[in-house]
GROMACS .gro file of C-alpha atoms in nm:
model
  427
    1MET     CA    1  10.682  12.627  11.361
    2VAL     CA    2  10.861  12.260  11.471
    3SER     CA    3  11.143  12.167  11.370
    4VAL     CA    4  11.140  11.877  11.132
    5SER     CA    5  11.246  11.578  11.314
    6ASP     CA    6  10.927  11.678  11.526
    7ALA     CA    7  10.648  11.729  11.236
    8GLN     CA    8  10.781  11.372  11.168
    9ALA     CA    9  10.752  11.238  11.515
   10ILE     CA   10  10.401  11.452  11.553
   11ILE     CA   11  10.279  11.283  11.185
   12LEU     CA   12  10.305  10.904  11.207
   13ASN     CA   13  10.161  10.948  11.591
   14LEU     CA   14   9.884  11.033  11.467
   15VAL     CA   15   9.836  10.811  11.263
   16GLN     CA   16   9.613  10.406  11.329
   17PRO     CA   17   9.707  10.133  11.082
   18LEU     CA   18   9.415  10.058  10.929
   19ASP     CA   19   9.230   9.730  11.093
   20TYR     CA   20   9.171   9.338  11.020
   21GLN     CA   21   8.863   9.349  11.199
   22ARG     CA   22   8.688   9.644  10.949
   23ASP     CA   23   8.995   9.635  10.643
   24ALA     CA   24   9.069   9.329  10.528
   25GLU     CA   25   8.915   9.229  10.123
   26VAL     CA   26   8.940   8.897  10.040
   27VAL     CA   27   9.198   8.930   9.670
   28ASP     CA   28   9.377   8.654   9.393
   29LEU     CA   29   9.656   8.599   9.367
   30LEU     CA   30   9.782   8.739   9.109
   31ALA     CA   31   9.558   9.045   9.255
   32ALA     CA   32   9.768   9.053   9.529
   33ASN     CA   33  10.098   9.214   9.442
   34SER     CA   34  10.202   9.524   9.618
   35ARG     CA   35   9.958   9.515   9.832
   36ILE     CA   36  10.001   9.476  10.187
   37LEU     CA   37   9.901   9.169  10.395
   38ALA     CA   38   9.656   9.198  10.682
   39THR     CA   39   9.628   8.796  10.898
   40PRO     CA   40   9.948   8.597  10.859
   41VAL     CA   41   9.984   8.299  10.601
   42THR     CA   42  10.031   7.984  10.769
   43SER     CA   43  10.034   7.624  10.409
   44PRO     CA   44   9.923   7.303  10.519
   45LEU     CA   45  10.272   7.167  10.323
   46ASP     CA   46  10.615   7.092  10.380
   47PHE     CA   47  10.976   7.240  10.179
   48PRO     CA   48  11.066   7.100   9.979
   49HIS     CA   49  10.762   6.884   9.980
   50TRP     CA   50  10.905   6.538   9.964
   51ASP     CA   51  11.402   6.467  10.108
   52ASN     CA   52  11.499   6.528   9.712
   53SER     CA   53  11.754   6.611   9.536
   54ALA     CA   54  11.968   6.932   9.503
   55MET     CA   55  12.179   6.789   9.211
   56ASP     CA   56  12.227   6.526   8.888
   57GLY     CA   57  12.364   6.200   9.039
   58TYR     CA   58  12.322   5.931   9.154
   59ALA     CA   59  12.159   5.817   9.445
   60VAL     CA   60  12.357   5.625   9.688
   61ARG     CA   61  12.393   5.378  10.078
   62TYR     CA   62  12.648   5.606  10.175
   63GLU     CA   63  12.820   5.380  10.366
   64ASP     CA   64  12.853   5.193  10.019
   65VAL     CA   65  13.072   5.515   9.861
   66GLN     CA   66  13.195   5.632  10.208
   67HIS     CA   67  13.559   5.535  10.105
   68SER     CA   68  13.526   5.541   9.693
   69SER     CA   69  13.889   5.719   9.528
   70MET     CA   70  14.060   5.724   9.199
   71GLU     CA   71  14.222   5.372   9.299
   72GLN     CA   72  13.936   5.182   9.419
   73PRO     CA   73  13.632   5.327   9.304
   74ALA     CA   74  13.335   5.206   9.473
   75VAL     CA   75  13.093   4.994   9.124
   76LEU     CA   76  12.724   5.009   9.254
   77GLU     CA   77  12.410   4.852   8.951
   78ILE     CA   78  12.188   5.149   8.906
   79VAL     CA   79  11.831   4.974   8.892
   80GLU     CA   80  11.609   5.278   8.796
   81ASP     CA   81  11.626   5.583   8.644
   82ILE     CA   82  11.478   5.896   8.862
   83PRO     CA   83  11.333   6.238   8.654
   84ALA     CA   84  11.187   6.476   8.856
   85GLY     CA   85  10.826   6.424   8.902
   86TYR     CA   86  10.862   6.089   8.840
   87GLN     CA   87  10.801   5.845   9.166
   88PRO     CA   88  11.041   5.572   9.244
   89LYS     CA   89  10.945   5.225   9.237
   90SER     CA   90  11.271   5.101   9.400
   91ARG     CA   91  11.404   5.061   9.671
   92ILE     CA   92  11.786   5.147   9.706
   93GLN     CA   93  12.025   4.793   9.872
   94SER     CA   94  12.352   4.763   9.928
   95GLY     CA   95  12.544   4.765   9.605
   96GLU     CA   96  12.267   4.977   9.423
   97ALA     CA   97  12.250   5.328   9.248
   98ALA     CA   98  11.967   5.484   9.081
   99ARG     CA   99  12.016   5.813   8.817
  100ILE     CA  100  11.876   6.067   8.938
  101PHE     CA  101  11.831   6.413   8.823
  102THR     CA  102  11.763   6.771   8.971
  103GLY     CA  103  11.434   6.809   9.221
  104ALA     CA  104  11.406   6.423   9.185
  105VAL     CA  105  11.240   6.262   9.477
  106ILE     CA  106  11.448   6.056   9.640
  107PRO     CA  107  11.499   5.662   9.658
  108ALA     CA  108  11.392   5.446   9.980
  109GLY     CA  109  11.751   5.293  10.112
  110ALA     CA  110  11.901   5.600   9.971
  111ASP     CA  111  12.116   5.915  10.162
  112THR     CA  112  12.330   6.046   9.958
  113ILE     CA  113  12.407   6.162   9.625
  114VAL     CA  114  12.739   6.166   9.414
  115ILE     CA  115  12.708   6.409   9.191
  116GLN     CA  116  12.790   6.251   8.732
  117GLU     CA  117  13.111   6.494   8.769
  118ARG     CA  118  13.272   6.232   9.019
  119THR     CA  119  13.127   5.939   8.891
  120ARG     CA  120  13.190   5.732   8.618
  121ARG     CA  121  12.932   5.496   8.425
  122GLU     CA  122  12.937   5.137   8.193
  123GLU     CA  123  12.618   4.993   8.065
  124ASN     CA  124  12.414   4.924   8.374
  125CYS     CA  125  12.728   4.991   8.614
  126VAL     CA  126  12.840   5.302   8.750
  127PHE     CA  127  13.177   5.395   8.929
  128ILE     CA  128  13.184   5.677   9.212
  129LEU     CA  129  13.537   5.774   9.177
  130ALA     CA  130  13.529   6.009   9.523
  131ALA     CA  131  13.383   5.996   9.867
  132PRO     CA  132  13.049   6.228   9.908
  133GLN     CA  133  12.990   6.353  10.237
  134PRO     CA  134  12.734   6.280  10.466
  135ARG     CA  135  12.358   6.306  10.328
  136GLU     CA  136  12.558   6.543  10.067
  137PHE     CA  137  12.322   6.743   9.815
  138VAL     CA  138  12.040   6.571   9.959
  139ARG     CA  139  11.763   6.830  10.037
  140HIS     CA  140  11.542   6.682  10.291
  141LYS     CA  141  11.176   6.708  10.355
  142ALA     CA  142  11.058   7.033  10.509
  143SER     CA  143  11.433   7.148  10.540
  144PHE     CA  144  11.306   7.472  10.444
  145TYR     CA  145  10.987   7.483  10.595
  146GLN     CA  146  10.695   7.248  10.823
  147ALA     CA  147  10.403   7.225  10.736
  148GLY     CA  148  10.151   7.444  11.075
  149THR     CA  149  10.430   7.706  11.069
  150GLN     CA  150  10.386   8.103  10.994
  151LEU     CA  151  10.466   8.097  10.654
  152LEU     CA  152  10.443   8.511  10.613
  153PRO     CA  153  10.352   8.717  10.862
  154ALA     CA  154  10.082   9.030  10.797
  155GLY     CA  155  10.171   9.427  10.803
  156ILE     CA  156  10.399   9.299  10.474
  157LYS     CA  157  10.350   9.398  10.106
  158LEU     CA  158  10.306   9.130   9.878
  159ASN     CA  159  10.602   9.171   9.596
  160ALA     CA  160  10.742   8.928   9.269
  161SER     CA  161  10.890   8.694   9.580
  162GLU     CA  162  10.638   8.685   9.867
  163ILE     CA  163  10.387   8.567   9.533
  164ALA     CA  164  10.642   8.323   9.516
  165VAL     CA  165  10.608   8.148   9.787
  166LEU     CA  166  10.237   8.218   9.774
  167ALA     CA  167  10.182   8.037   9.513
  168ALA     CA  168  10.430   7.742   9.569
  169ALA     CA  169  10.230   7.721   9.907
  170GLN     CA  170   9.891   7.698   9.751
  171CYS     CA  171   9.736   7.983   9.812
  172PRO     CA  172   9.440   8.113   9.617
  173GLN     CA  173   9.366   8.402   9.846
  174LEU     CA  174   9.506   8.644  10.060
  175ASN     CA  175   9.350   8.865  10.301
  176VAL     CA  176   9.505   9.180  10.228
  177TYR     CA  177   9.436   9.593  10.391
  178ARG     CA  178   9.218   9.781  10.144
  179ARG     CA  179   9.425  10.073   9.977
  180PRO     CA  180   9.414  10.378  10.209
  181ARG     CA  181   9.186  10.628  10.008
  182VAL     CA  182   9.353  11.009   9.976
  183ALA     CA  183   9.175  11.304   9.866
  184ILE     CA  184   9.354  11.550   9.638
  185PHE     CA  185   9.198  11.843   9.537
  186SER     CA  186   9.371  12.200   9.454
  187THR     CA  187   9.320  12.629   9.538
  188GLY     CA  188   9.423  12.894   9.357
  189ASP     CA  189   9.190  13.148   9.138
  190GLU     CA  190   9.500  13.176   8.895
  191LEU     CA  191   9.495  12.726   8.820
  192VAL     CA  192   9.370  12.600   8.569
  193THR     CA  193   9.358  12.183   8.418
  194VAL     CA  194   9.568  12.044   8.153
  195ASP     CA  195   9.335  12.080   7.897
  196GLN     CA  196   9.225  12.511   7.886
  197PRO     CA  197   9.437  12.712   7.761
  198LEU     CA  198   9.618  12.959   7.969
  199GLN     CA  199   9.545  13.302   8.001
  200SER     CA  200   9.752  13.597   8.089
  201GLY     CA  201   9.869  13.502   8.516
  202GLN     CA  202   9.714  13.207   8.514
  203ILE     CA  203   9.903  12.852   8.634
  204VAL     CA  204   9.854  12.518   8.490
  205ASP     CA  205   9.732  12.299   8.866
  206SER     CA  206  10.136  12.027   8.777
  207ASN     CA  207  10.014  11.918   9.214
  208GLN     CA  208   9.676  11.749   9.130
  209TYR     CA  209   9.917  11.547   8.885
  210ALA     CA  210  10.244  11.508   9.063
  211LEU     CA  211   9.998  11.385   9.344
  212ALA     CA  212   9.760  11.131   9.254
  213ALA     CA  213  10.112  11.007   9.058
  214LEU     CA  214  10.274  11.004   9.449
  215VAL     CA  215  10.023  10.891   9.533
  216LYS     CA  216   9.932  10.527   9.342
  217GLU     CA  217  10.239  10.433   9.347
  218SER     CA  218  10.223  10.419   9.733
  219GLY     CA  219   9.957  10.176   9.695
  220ALA     CA  220   9.652  10.399   9.815
  221GLU     CA  221   9.387  10.525   9.595
  222PRO     CA  222   9.401  10.871   9.462
  223ILE     CA  223   9.026  11.030   9.457
  224LEU     CA  224   9.056  11.328   9.245
  225LEU     CA  225   8.836  11.637   9.380
  226GLY     CA  226   8.976  11.906   9.146
  227ILE     CA  227   9.065  12.266   9.149
  228VAL     CA  228   8.875  12.478   9.461
  229LYS     CA  229   8.830  12.913   9.326
  230ASP     CA  230   8.955  13.081   9.637
  231ASP     CA  231   8.599  13.091   9.776
  232PRO     CA  232   8.545  13.015  10.169
  233VAL     CA  233   8.232  12.858  10.054
  234ALA     CA  234   8.304  12.633   9.808
  235LEU     CA  235   8.626  12.528   9.965
  236GLU     CA  236   8.462  12.406  10.317
  237ARG     CA  237   8.213  12.204  10.117
  238VAL     CA  238   8.507  11.981   9.914
  239ILE     CA  239   8.676  12.035  10.331
  240ALA     CA  240   8.365  11.870  10.440
  241HIS     CA  241   8.291  11.600  10.167
  242ALA     CA  242   8.677  11.517  10.135
  243VAL     CA  243   8.759  11.499  10.508
  244ALA     CA  244   8.420  11.307  10.543
  245ILE     CA  245   8.518  11.007  10.217
  246ALA     CA  246   8.908  11.024  10.302
  247ASP     CA  247   9.146  10.852  10.503
  248ILE     CA  248   9.430  11.109  10.462
  249VAL     CA  249   9.339  11.466  10.271
  250LEU     CA  250   9.542  11.638  10.052
  251SER     CA  251   9.541  12.024   9.983
  252SER     CA  252   9.766  12.187   9.769
  253GLY     CA  253   9.783  12.556   9.824
  254GLY     CA  254   9.620  12.811  10.056
  255VAL     CA  255   9.821  12.789  10.427
  256SER     CA  256  10.047  13.095  10.400
  257VAL     CA  257   9.964  13.359  10.535
  258GLY     CA  258   9.760  13.576  10.270
  259ASP     CA  259   9.422  13.728  10.248
  260TYR     CA  260   9.393  13.425   9.987
  261ASP     CA  261   9.500  13.176  10.254
  262TYR     CA  262   9.133  13.001  10.375
  263VAL     CA  263   9.259  12.674  10.414
  264ASP     CA  264   9.420  12.749  10.796
  265LYS     CA  265   9.067  12.916  10.942
  266ILE     CA  266   8.801  12.664  10.749
  267ILE     CA  267   8.914  12.393  10.892
  268GLU     CA  268   8.918  12.507  11.224
  269SER     CA  269   8.531  12.642  11.176
  270LEU     CA  270   8.453  12.244  11.073
  271LYS     CA  271   8.626  12.197  11.466
  272ALA     CA  272   8.926  12.027  11.364
  273GLU     CA  273   9.223  11.998  11.501
  274ILE     CA  274   9.550  12.150  11.390
  275HIS     CA  275   9.824  12.012  11.491
  276ILE     CA  276  10.137  12.172  11.252
  277ARG     CA  277  10.075  12.552  11.057
  278SER     CA  278  10.453  12.547  10.967
  279VAL     CA  279  10.721  12.307  10.928
  280GLU     CA  280  11.098  12.494  10.936
  281MET     CA  281  11.220  12.401  10.653
  282ARG     CA  282  11.299  12.467  10.305
  283PRO     CA  283  11.115  12.456  10.105
  284GLY     CA  284  10.759  12.296  10.282
  285LYS     CA  285  10.809  12.603  10.552
  286PRO     CA  286  10.422  12.702  10.505
  287LEU     CA  287  10.264  12.319  10.574
  288THR     CA  288   9.962  12.286  10.791
  289VAL     CA  289   9.802  11.880  10.992
  290ALA     CA  290   9.500  11.816  11.113
  291THR     CA  291   9.242  11.561  11.239
  292PHE     CA  292   8.886  11.602  11.192
  293PRO     CA  293   8.711  11.423  11.577
  294ASN     CA  294   8.420  11.479  11.474
  295ARG     CA  295   8.442  11.366  11.085
  296ASP     CA  296   8.013  11.252  11.090
  297ALA     CA  297   7.893  11.594  11.246
  298ILE     CA  298   8.109  11.767  10.964
  299ASN     CA  299   7.897  11.627  10.645
  300PRO     CA  300   7.649  11.350  10.789
  301THR     CA  301   7.480  11.272  10.404
  302ASP     CA  302   7.842  11.203  10.375
  303ALA     CA  303   7.944  10.988  10.607
  304ILE     CA  304   7.707  10.697  10.475
  305ASN     CA  305   8.046  10.694  10.249
  306ARG     CA  306   8.270  10.652  10.526
  307VAL     CA  307   8.595  10.372  10.490
  308SER     CA  308   8.770  10.384  10.814
  309THR     CA  309   8.670  10.509  11.191
  310ASN     CA  310   8.978  10.603  11.227
  311PHE     CA  311   9.044  11.079  11.209
  312PRO     CA  312   9.130  11.128  10.911
  313LEU     CA  313   9.470  11.321  10.857
  314TYR     CA  314   9.460  11.678  10.631
  315PHE     CA  315   9.757  11.808  10.519
  316GLY     CA  316   9.717  12.177  10.359
  317LEU     CA  317  10.093  12.167  10.114
  318PRO     CA  318  10.174  12.428  10.014
  319GLY     CA  319  10.153  12.528   9.676
  320ASN     CA  320  10.456  12.561   9.496
  321PRO     CA  321  10.506  12.246   9.285
  322ALA     CA  322  10.885  12.143   9.406
  323ALA     CA  323  10.741  12.211   9.832
  324VAL     CA  324  10.474  12.053   9.762
  325LEU     CA  325  10.650  11.699   9.639
  326VAL     CA  326  10.897  11.787   9.893
  327THR     CA  327  10.675  11.761  10.179
  328PHE     CA  328  10.482  11.502  10.005
  329TRP     CA  329  10.788  11.274   9.987
  330ARG     CA  330  10.880  11.361  10.364
  331PHE     CA  331  10.577  11.354  10.545
  332VAL     CA  332  10.258  11.224  10.380
  333LEU     CA  333  10.475  10.967  10.199
  334PRO     CA  334  10.573  10.789  10.526
  335ALA     CA  335  10.198  10.862  10.697
  336ILE     CA  336  10.080  10.672  10.423
  337ASN     CA  337  10.295  10.393  10.460
  338LYS     CA  338  10.183  10.335  10.856
  339LEU     CA  339   9.850  10.413  10.741
  340SER     CA  340   9.836  10.149  10.498
  341GLY     CA  341   9.893   9.817  10.754
  342ILE     CA  342  10.262   9.830  10.737
  343THR     CA  343  10.417   9.678  10.995
  344GLU     CA  344  10.788   9.811  11.031
  345GLY     CA  345  10.982  10.062  10.787
  346TRP     CA  346  10.793  10.333  10.712
  347GLU     CA  347  10.923  10.595  10.840
  348PRO     CA  348  11.223  10.885  10.561
  349VAL     CA  349  11.475  10.582  10.513
  350PHE     CA  350  11.780  10.871  10.494
  351LEU     CA  351  12.112  10.801  10.308
  352LYS     CA  352  12.533  10.901  10.374
  353VAL     CA  353  12.642  10.933  10.020
  354ARG     CA  354  12.917  11.116   9.897
  355SER     CA  355  12.829  11.444   9.727
  356HIS     CA  356  12.978  11.540   9.360
  357ASP     CA  357  12.885  11.927   9.369
  358GLU     CA  358  12.873  12.199   9.677
  359LEU     CA  359  12.563  12.198   9.781
  360ARG     CA  360  12.474  12.523   9.968
  361SER     CA  361  12.213  12.656  10.272
  362ASP     CA  362  12.167  12.969  10.453
  363GLY     CA  363  12.142  12.771  10.782
  364LYS     CA  364  11.853  12.916  10.883
  365ARG     CA  365  11.557  12.592  10.831
  366GLU     CA  366  11.613  12.242  10.703
  367THR     CA  367  11.684  12.240  10.344
  368TYR     CA  368  11.665  11.976  10.103
  369LEU     CA  369  11.800  11.988   9.730
  370TRP     CA  370  11.724  11.785   9.438
  371GLY     CA  371  11.898  11.594   9.230
  372LYS     CA  372  12.031  11.197   9.145
  373LEU     CA  373  12.255  10.934   9.273
  374HIS     CA  374  12.539  10.820   9.103
  375LEU     CA  375  12.695  10.531   9.155
  376ILE     CA  376  13.119  10.557   9.094
  377ASP     CA  377  13.342  10.312   9.161
  378GLY     CA  378  13.124  10.152   9.405
  379VAL     CA  379  13.040  10.433   9.639
  380TYR     CA  380  12.690  10.644   9.601
  381GLU     CA  381  12.726  11.004   9.494
  382PHE     CA  382  12.511  11.312   9.452
  383HIS     CA  383  12.506  11.537   9.138
  384LYS     CA  384  12.328  11.833   9.224
  385ALA     CA  385  12.058  11.907   9.000
  386GLY     CA  386  12.120  12.207   8.732
  387GLY     CA  387  11.915  12.517   8.749
  388SER     CA  388  11.792  12.682   9.032
  389HIS     CA  389  11.616  12.561   9.345
  390SER     CA  390  11.353  12.743   9.381
  391SER     CA  391  10.991  12.506   9.507
  392GLY     CA  392  10.834  12.752   9.277
  393ASN     CA  393  11.043  12.579   9.028
  394LEU     CA  394  10.898  12.215   8.863
  395ILE     CA  395  11.121  12.184   8.567
  396ASN     CA  396  11.461  12.007   8.694
  397LEU     CA  397  11.294  11.796   8.917
  398ALA     CA  398  11.262  11.538   8.601
  399GLN     CA  399  11.423  11.298   8.667
  400THR     CA  400  11.583  11.298   9.025
  401ASN     CA  401  11.600  11.054   9.256
  402ALA     CA  402  11.713  11.180   9.584
  403LEU     CA  403  11.693  11.472   9.826
  404ALA     CA  404  12.040  11.575  10.004
  405VAL     CA  405  11.950  11.761  10.323
  406LEU     CA  406  12.213  12.026  10.524
  407PRO     CA  407  12.051  12.036  10.823
  408VAL     CA  408  12.002  12.397  11.029
  409GLY     CA  409  12.260  12.560  11.122
  410LYS     CA  410  12.494  12.387  10.794
  411THR     CA  411  12.553  12.643  10.558
  412LEU     CA  412  12.823  12.522  10.312
  413ILE     CA  413  12.893  12.060  10.176
  414SER     CA  414  13.233  12.096   9.997
  415PRO     CA  415  13.274  11.891   9.713
  416GLN     CA  416  13.323  11.491   9.752
  417GLU     CA  417  13.265  11.572  10.184
  418GLU     CA  418  12.977  11.368  10.302
  419VAL     CA  419  12.583  11.457  10.311
  420GLN     CA  420  12.279  11.255  10.384
  421VAL     CA  421  11.996  11.221  10.113
  422LEU     CA  422  11.704  11.145  10.118
  423GLN     CA  423  11.667  10.826   9.853
  424LEU     CA  424  11.321  10.928   9.686
  425SER     CA  425  11.070  10.583   9.490
  426ASN     CA  426  11.076  10.808   9.124
  427GLY     CA  427  11.430  10.694   8.982
   0.00000   0.00000   0.00000
C-alpha cells in the first residue's frame, strides 16, 4: 500500500502529455473554448493598432497647455471632431485642438489628451482649465502588444478572456490538442442501467454516469463501454478493447480482494505493468494503476483505432460510489489535465480554510470528508456534509464542492481549527 503523495507522484510520472506532431487539430475560434492551445500564437497586429485616446476630451499639444489653470486657461481653436472609427484629417498646430472621443485615433501633431471635465467650450474654442501631465490619457501604438511577438503560449486552456484576445488579433483558426479519450466501464453482476427495474440485490450503475460527467467537465472525451458482468472472459475482452482505443481507461469495481474481483489478474495476463495496487487513503484504498507497454499486441484488430502512441494509463477504481468520486478528483483529474497538454497547474490545489464542524478520523489512513465551502466574513469555511461519510453513501455528496483532508495520524480537527481542503470543480 502506497501513500497518497507517492501515488500522485507515480501517476503523474507515468502520464505522457499529448504531442503536437500527432495530437493537434485545427478548430475555428468559436469552437476553441476550453480547448488546449497546441502551438504559440502570434499576431501581425500591434495593440493598440494606433495611438488613441483613453478618454473623451481634447487632443492638444502639451507645450500649448502645460501652464494652464483656472485663473489663466489656455484658449485653443477646435479644428476637428474625431469620433471612434474616424481617420483624422488635420494636423494639430500651435494654438489648436481637436475634440476627441474614447478609442479615437489621435491626430498628427497632438501628444496629450485633456479630459473634458477640465475644459470649458465656447463655440469653436476650448478653454483648458488645468494643466495635464505630458502624454496623459494617450494609449500608444504597440504599448500593449508588439506585432510578431508571442501573444499566447502553447499549453494553456482557452477561456473567454483568451478567446477575446484571439478574436481581436484576427485569429480565426487555431491549433489545439485533440481531446483525450477516456474509456469507462463498470463491473459487477449486481449492476443495472438507470432504465431497468431493480430486482432484489441489484443496484443502479451510478459510477459510469458520474465518471462520464467528470470526464466531460475535464475537457476529455468519454467513451462509454457499459456494464461488464463478473465474467473473466467478458472482462478481458472489454479491457483489451478499451486499452486499444483510449488514452486512459477507467473501470470501477473488481479491484479488491474478493472472489469475484478479477481486474488485477486479467490486466496481469494482458502483460500490464501494475504500478499501484492500493493507496493509504479513506475512501479509495483499493486502487489499481497500470500501463500496457505492449498494447498493440493485446488486440491487433483495434490497433487501427489507436489514437496515441503513448502507453494507455489504466485506473482500476473502487466500486463504492463515494470512493470512485474521491479517487477521480484526487488522482484521475490531474492525470487527464497533464495528458491534455496543459503545461502547468495540473497538480491538485489545496486550500487552508477554517472548519465549521468537528472532523474525525481513525488516523490510520489519509481521510477525505466531503462538504461545502462557504465564505464567512471574507474567510472560507468548510462545512461537512451531514449524514454518513461511508464510501457507499452517494447521497450526501450532492451539492458538495470540497474535500477536507485529515492526514495520517490526525484523528481530530476541532471547530474553527484550520483544515486543508481540495476544492472541487462541481460547486
